[in-house]
Tab-separated table of C-alpha atoms in Angstrom:
chain	number	residue	atom	x	y	z
A	100	MET	CA	33.720	-0.234	3.709
A	101	ASN	CA	31.676	2.167	1.958
A	102	ALA	CA	28.344	3.521	2.689
A	103	TYR	CA	26.458	1.030	0.519
A	104	THR	CA	28.177	-1.951	1.716
A	105	LEU	CA	27.951	-0.976	5.326
A	106	ALA	CA	23.920	-0.447	4.778
A	107	LYS	CA	23.558	-3.629	3.107
A	108	THR	CA	25.277	-5.759	5.795
A	109	ASN	CA	24.334	-4.191	8.900
A	110	ASN	CA	20.440	-4.084	7.748
A	111	THR	CA	20.250	-7.458	6.443
A	112	LYS	CA	21.925	-8.948	9.624
A	113	SER	CA	19.653	-7.165	11.853
A	114	LEU	CA	16.633	-7.920	10.001
A	115	THR	CA	17.467	-11.469	9.533
A	116	GLU	CA	17.998	-11.962	13.220
A	117	LEU	CA	14.193	-10.353	13.911
A	118	PHE	CA	12.844	-12.683	11.069
A	119	LYS	CA	13.964	-15.554	13.034
A	120	GLY	CA	12.227	-14.496	16.108
A	121	LEU	CA	8.718	-14.691	13.950
A	122	GLU	CA	9.356	-18.468	13.623
A	123	GLY	CA	8.819	-18.895	17.275
A	124	TYR	CA	5.575	-20.032	18.816
A	125	ASP	CA	5.297	-17.556	21.362
A	126	ASP	CA	2.737	-14.818	20.439
A	127	ASP	CA	4.201	-12.264	22.607
A	128	GLU	CA	7.685	-12.916	21.070
A	129	GLN	CA	6.309	-12.666	17.764
A	130	ARG	CA	4.594	-9.357	18.225
A	131	LYS	CA	7.706	-7.848	19.951
A	132	ASN	CA	9.792	-8.605	16.972
A	133	VAL	CA	7.150	-7.350	14.756
A	134	ILE	CA	7.514	-4.179	16.438
A	135	GLU	CA	11.049	-3.628	16.457
A	136	MET	CA	11.253	-4.707	12.850
A	137	ASN	CA	8.613	-2.147	11.645
A	138	ARG	CA	10.492	0.431	13.911
A	139	MET	CA	13.781	-0.368	12.306
A	140	ILE	CA	11.993	-0.023	8.732
A	141	GLU	CA	10.548	3.200	9.407
A	142	GLU	CA	13.954	4.554	10.755
A	143	MET	CA	15.911	3.456	7.486
A	144	VAL	CA	16.967	6.237	4.715
A	145	ARG	CA	16.739	5.382	1.068
A	146	ILE	CA	19.927	3.632	0.742
A	147	GLU	CA	19.369	1.352	3.793
A	148	LEU	CA	15.829	0.387	2.507
A	149	TYR	CA	17.260	-0.706	-0.753
A	150	TYR	CA	19.496	-3.131	0.353
A	151	ALA	CA	17.597	-4.222	3.483
A	152	PHE	CA	15.374	-7.035	2.207
A	153	THR	CA	16.557	-10.000	0.725
A	154	ILE	CA	14.803	-13.074	-1.336
A	155	GLU	CA	15.698	-15.187	1.560
A	156	GLN	CA	13.419	-13.045	3.969
A	157	PHE	CA	10.580	-13.130	1.684
A	158	ASP	CA	10.859	-16.776	1.467
A	159	LYS	CA	10.610	-16.684	5.256
A	160	ILE	CA	7.325	-15.064	5.422
A	161	SER	CA	5.969	-17.147	2.226
A	162	GLU	CA	6.765	-20.294	4.538
A	163	MET	CA	5.112	-18.480	8.050
A	164	ILE	CA	2.045	-17.962	5.712
A	165	ASP	CA	1.917	-21.718	4.885
A	166	GLU	CA	2.935	-23.357	7.937
A	167	ARG	CA	1.209	-21.061	10.671
A	168	LYS	CA	-2.103	-19.457	9.519
A	169	ASP	CA	-2.095	-17.437	13.020
A	170	SER	CA	1.035	-15.597	11.661
A	171	ILE	CA	-0.468	-14.137	8.644
A	172	SER	CA	-1.220	-10.961	10.341
A	173	TYR	CA	2.228	-10.482	11.492
A	174	ALA	CA	3.602	-11.213	7.986
A	175	LEU	CA	1.010	-8.840	6.244
A	176	PHE	CA	1.850	-6.056	8.787
A	177	THR	CA	5.382	-6.198	8.164
A	178	LEU	CA	4.826	-6.452	4.548
A	179	LYS	CA	2.708	-3.475	4.366
A	180	CYS	CA	5.444	-1.364	6.331
A	181	ILE	CA	7.764	-2.268	4.033
A	182	GLY	CA	6.065	-1.135	0.851
A	183	TYR	CA	4.667	2.178	2.971
A	184	PHE	CA	8.271	3.152	3.530
A	185	LYS	CA	9.782	1.828	0.176
A	186	GLU	CA	7.062	4.028	-1.670
A	187	LEU	CA	7.419	6.985	0.737
A	188	GLU	CA	11.373	7.024	0.108
A	189	ASN	CA	10.808	6.138	-3.868
A	190	THR	CA	12.932	3.296	-3.828
A	191	TRP	CA	12.549	-0.393	-4.544
A	192	ASP	CA	14.684	-3.452	-5.408
A	193	GLN	CA	14.062	-6.848	-7.442
A	194	SER	CA	13.819	-8.913	-4.487
A	195	PHE	CA	10.140	-9.297	-4.539
A	196	ASP	CA	9.135	-9.059	-8.280
A	197	GLY	CA	8.343	-12.547	-9.184
A	198	HIS	CA	8.482	-14.252	-5.998
A	199	SER	CA	6.437	-17.047	-5.134
A	200	LEU	CA	4.136	-14.805	-2.860
A	201	GLU	CA	2.940	-12.789	-5.488
A	202	GLU	CA	1.093	-15.991	-6.689
A	203	LYS	CA	0.260	-17.035	-3.426
A	204	TYR	CA	-1.469	-13.521	-2.812
A	205	GLU	CA	-3.417	-13.895	-5.884
A	206	LYS	CA	-4.743	-17.263	-4.534
A	207	MET	CA	-5.222	-15.706	-1.235
A	208	ILE	CA	-7.110	-12.836	-2.360
A	209	ILE	CA	-9.480	-14.767	-4.853
A	210	GLY	CA	-10.152	-17.513	-1.807
A	211	GLU	CA	-10.967	-14.852	0.618
A	212	ASN	CA	-13.186	-12.944	-1.706
A	213	LEU	CA	-14.841	-16.051	-2.619
A	214	LYS	CA	-16.022	-16.639	0.682
A	215	LYS	CA	-19.669	-15.601	2.016
A	216	LYS	CA	-20.330	-16.536	5.627
A	217	TRP	CA	-16.905	-16.452	7.185
A	218	LYS	CA	-15.147	-13.748	4.898
A	219	ASN	CA	-12.354	-11.851	6.732
A	220	GLU	CA	-12.721	-8.408	5.581
A	221	ASN	CA	-9.432	-7.279	7.481
A	222	LEU	CA	-7.317	-10.102	5.974
A	223	LEU	CA	-8.798	-9.450	2.286
A	224	ILE	CA	-7.601	-5.291	2.905
A	225	SER	CA	-4.308	-6.429	3.909
A	226	LEU	CA	-3.501	-9.085	1.105
A	227	CYS	CA	-4.899	-6.429	-1.275
A	228	GLU	CA	-2.647	-3.693	-0.004
A	229	CYS	CA	0.214	-6.058	-0.019
A	230	TYR	CA	-0.274	-7.272	-3.369
A	231	ILE	CA	-0.641	-3.970	-5.034
A	232	VAL	CA	2.197	-2.140	-3.117
A	233	LEU	CA	5.144	-4.559	-3.334
A	234	THR	CA	3.892	-6.418	-7.022
A	235	GLY	CA	5.651	-5.159	-10.144
A	236	GLY	CA	2.649	-6.611	-12.339
A	237	PHE	CA	-0.696	-6.880	-11.677
A	238	ASN	CA	-3.391	-9.266	-12.714
A	239	SER	CA	-6.371	-7.526	-13.889
A	240	ASP	CA	-8.742	-9.905	-12.379
A	241	ILE	CA	-7.342	-9.621	-8.886
A	242	LEU	CA	-7.471	-5.615	-9.501
A	243	LEU	CA	-11.215	-6.000	-10.038
A	244	ILE	CA	-11.570	-7.461	-6.508
A	245	CYS	CA	-8.805	-4.821	-4.948
A	246	VAL	CA	-9.959	-1.625	-6.117
A	247	PRO	CA	-13.568	-1.884	-4.670
A	248	CYS	CA	-12.179	-3.267	-1.403
A	249	LEU	CA	-9.406	-0.270	-0.688
A	250	LEU	CA	-12.268	2.413	-2.117
A	251	LYS	CA	-14.259	1.037	0.820
A	252	VAL	CA	-11.914	1.481	3.151
A	253	ALA	CA	-10.645	5.055	1.732
A	254	LEU	CA	-14.075	6.082	2.130
A	255	ARG	CA	-13.999	6.045	6.072
A	256	LYS	CA	-14.431	9.353	7.404
A	257	GLU	CA	-13.522	8.992	11.103
A	258	GLU	CA	-10.870	11.329	12.084
A	259	ASP	CA	-8.970	9.183	14.665
A	260	GLU	CA	-5.148	8.250	14.081
A	261	GLU	CA	-5.915	4.777	13.223
A	262	THR	CA	-8.326	5.270	10.700
A	263	GLN	CA	-6.445	7.773	8.888
A	264	LYS	CA	-3.512	5.315	8.899
A	265	GLU	CA	-5.834	2.720	7.008
A	266	VAL	CA	-7.194	5.074	4.671
A	267	GLU	CA	-3.574	6.418	3.790
A	268	MET	CA	-2.414	2.839	3.330
A	269	ALA	CA	-5.315	2.071	0.898
A	270	LEU	CA	-4.950	5.349	-1.213
A	271	LEU	CA	-1.350	4.733	-1.157
A	272	ALA	CA	-1.936	1.148	-2.594
A	273	LEU	CA	-4.357	2.278	-5.186
A	274	SER	CA	-1.804	5.244	-6.338
A	275	ASN	CA	0.737	2.417	-7.299
A	276	ILE	CA	-1.726	0.923	-10.171
A	277	GLY	CA	-0.260	3.027	-13.059
A	278	THR	CA	-2.145	3.842	-16.550
A	279	HIS	CA	-1.327	0.610	-18.239
A	280	TYR	CA	-4.040	-1.127	-16.295
A	281	PRO	CA	-7.289	0.037	-17.348
A	282	ILE	CA	-10.156	0.192	-14.955
A	283	ASP	CA	-13.904	0.806	-15.388
A	284	GLN	CA	-14.594	4.345	-14.197
A	285	GLU	CA	-18.005	2.936	-12.681
A	286	LEU	CA	-15.759	1.030	-10.162
A	287	TYR	CA	-13.749	4.471	-8.782
A	288	LEU	CA	-14.996	7.717	-9.971
A	289	ASN	CA	-17.599	8.532	-7.560
A	290	GLU	CA	-15.826	7.086	-4.765
A	291	LEU	CA	-12.857	9.294	-5.761
A	292	LYS	CA	-14.637	12.544	-6.245
A	293	GLU	CA	-16.362	11.965	-2.784
A	294	ILE	CA	-13.207	11.219	-1.027
A	295	ILE	CA	-11.675	14.398	-2.400
A	296	LYS	CA	-14.895	16.799	-2.206
A	297	HIS	CA	-14.776	15.526	1.943
A	298	HIS	CA	-11.311	16.272	2.181
A	299	GLN	CA	-11.514	19.722	1.106
A	300	GLU	CA	-14.378	20.514	3.248
A	301	HIS	CA	-13.010	18.591	6.354
A	302	HIS	CA	-9.143	18.090	5.745
A	303	ASN	CA	-9.608	14.399	6.987
A	304	LEU	CA	-6.329	13.150	5.100
A	305	THR	CA	-3.090	13.405	5.269
A	306	ARG	CA	-1.017	15.271	2.725
A	307	PHE	CA	0.118	11.842	1.474
A	308	ALA	CA	-3.195	10.244	1.271
A	309	TYR	CA	-4.479	13.272	-0.586
A	310	GLN	CA	-1.898	13.051	-3.108
A	311	SER	CA	-2.308	9.547	-3.379
A	312	ALA	CA	-6.201	9.861	-3.936
A	313	TRP	CA	-5.001	12.249	-7.111
A	314	LYS	CA	-2.457	10.325	-8.276
A	315	PHE	CA	-4.550	7.152	-8.663
A	316	LEU	CA	-7.180	9.352	-10.468
A	317	MET	CA	-4.977	11.276	-12.791
A	318	TYR	CA	-3.679	7.788	-13.813
A	319	ARG	CA	-7.171	7.141	-15.098
A	320	LEU	CA	-7.917	10.131	-17.031
A	321	ASP	CA	-7.242	10.707	-20.526
A	322	ASN	CA	-3.810	12.042	-21.115
A	323	GLY	CA	-4.399	13.703	-24.107
A	324	ARG	CA	-6.467	16.542	-22.601
A	325	SER	CA	-5.472	19.809	-20.477
A	326	LEU	CA	-5.315	19.194	-16.675
A	327	GLU	CA	-7.920	22.142	-16.151
A	328	ASP	CA	-9.914	20.464	-19.124
A	329	MET	CA	-10.370	17.228	-17.252
A	330	ILE	CA	-10.971	18.337	-13.993
A	331	THR	CA	-13.842	21.189	-14.816
A	332	LYS	CA	-15.694	18.951	-17.522
A	333	GLU	CA	-15.160	15.339	-16.434
A	334	LEU	CA	-15.060	15.857	-12.567
A	335	HIS	CA	-16.804	18.906	-12.368
A	336	PHE	CA	-14.576	20.142	-10.041
A	337	THR	CA	-13.955	24.150	-9.604
A	338	ARG	CA	-11.070	26.368	-10.709
A	339	GLU	CA	-10.271	26.521	-7.020
A	340	GLU	CA	-9.780	22.758	-7.059
A	341	THR	CA	-7.703	23.066	-10.139
A	342	LYS	CA	-5.467	25.689	-8.392
A	343	GLU	CA	-5.029	23.007	-5.386
A	344	LEU	CA	-4.445	20.124	-7.372
A	345	GLU	CA	-1.329	22.245	-9.411
A	346	GLU	CA	0.025	23.044	-6.123
A	347	LEU	CA	-0.064	19.657	-4.707
A	348	LEU	CA	1.510	18.167	-7.985
A	349	GLN	CA	4.513	20.575	-7.315
A	350	TRP	CA	5.169	19.369	-3.638
């Protein structure tokens, strides 16, 4: 059995068993399965991540969301971990693309955003992160909701570990919005400049988060102009900041 087949067989089997544990009605049992599942995801290498998740497993998550509203937080946490580590390893497969979860996320994002009195900000943030990190193509109307929502998270300046992880995930999600999805500068430019400036003064972001912030920003700028010209004239950053970005892009 070659390495590809072994990775596909072992990890799919192990994760399938953990997914079954999410069906239970015992909250502690669900929590333990989610923790173990995410530990496995974190320890996987690129080839394992490529094969580990199947359409059937995404079907199970979709069923959890439909049948048990109290399971949504577990489902979203697991999906964020999948997206995070697949992005970190720069790998993806086609299991999620076109899955019914995409449309379900869009409806949930719109529904949660329309709420006034009982809006759940944390749920909306998680939905936006999962949608952008895992989805191959984006609905432009959904991005108009998600971008301001995630920038609000990314602007958090507390330096505790939990906040840093939240900021990193929000910026990672934003960095997945490619150049072919136009976004009005009024929705992001001042916020991104503030995030980058604050980091340069206080070093509050992880390197991955900082790189993600620049990646999102550079996707939005005119590709026909030189990097230095864009940074100095459009963003009003200094030559020192230009040099820092060039070094970051080489990392």
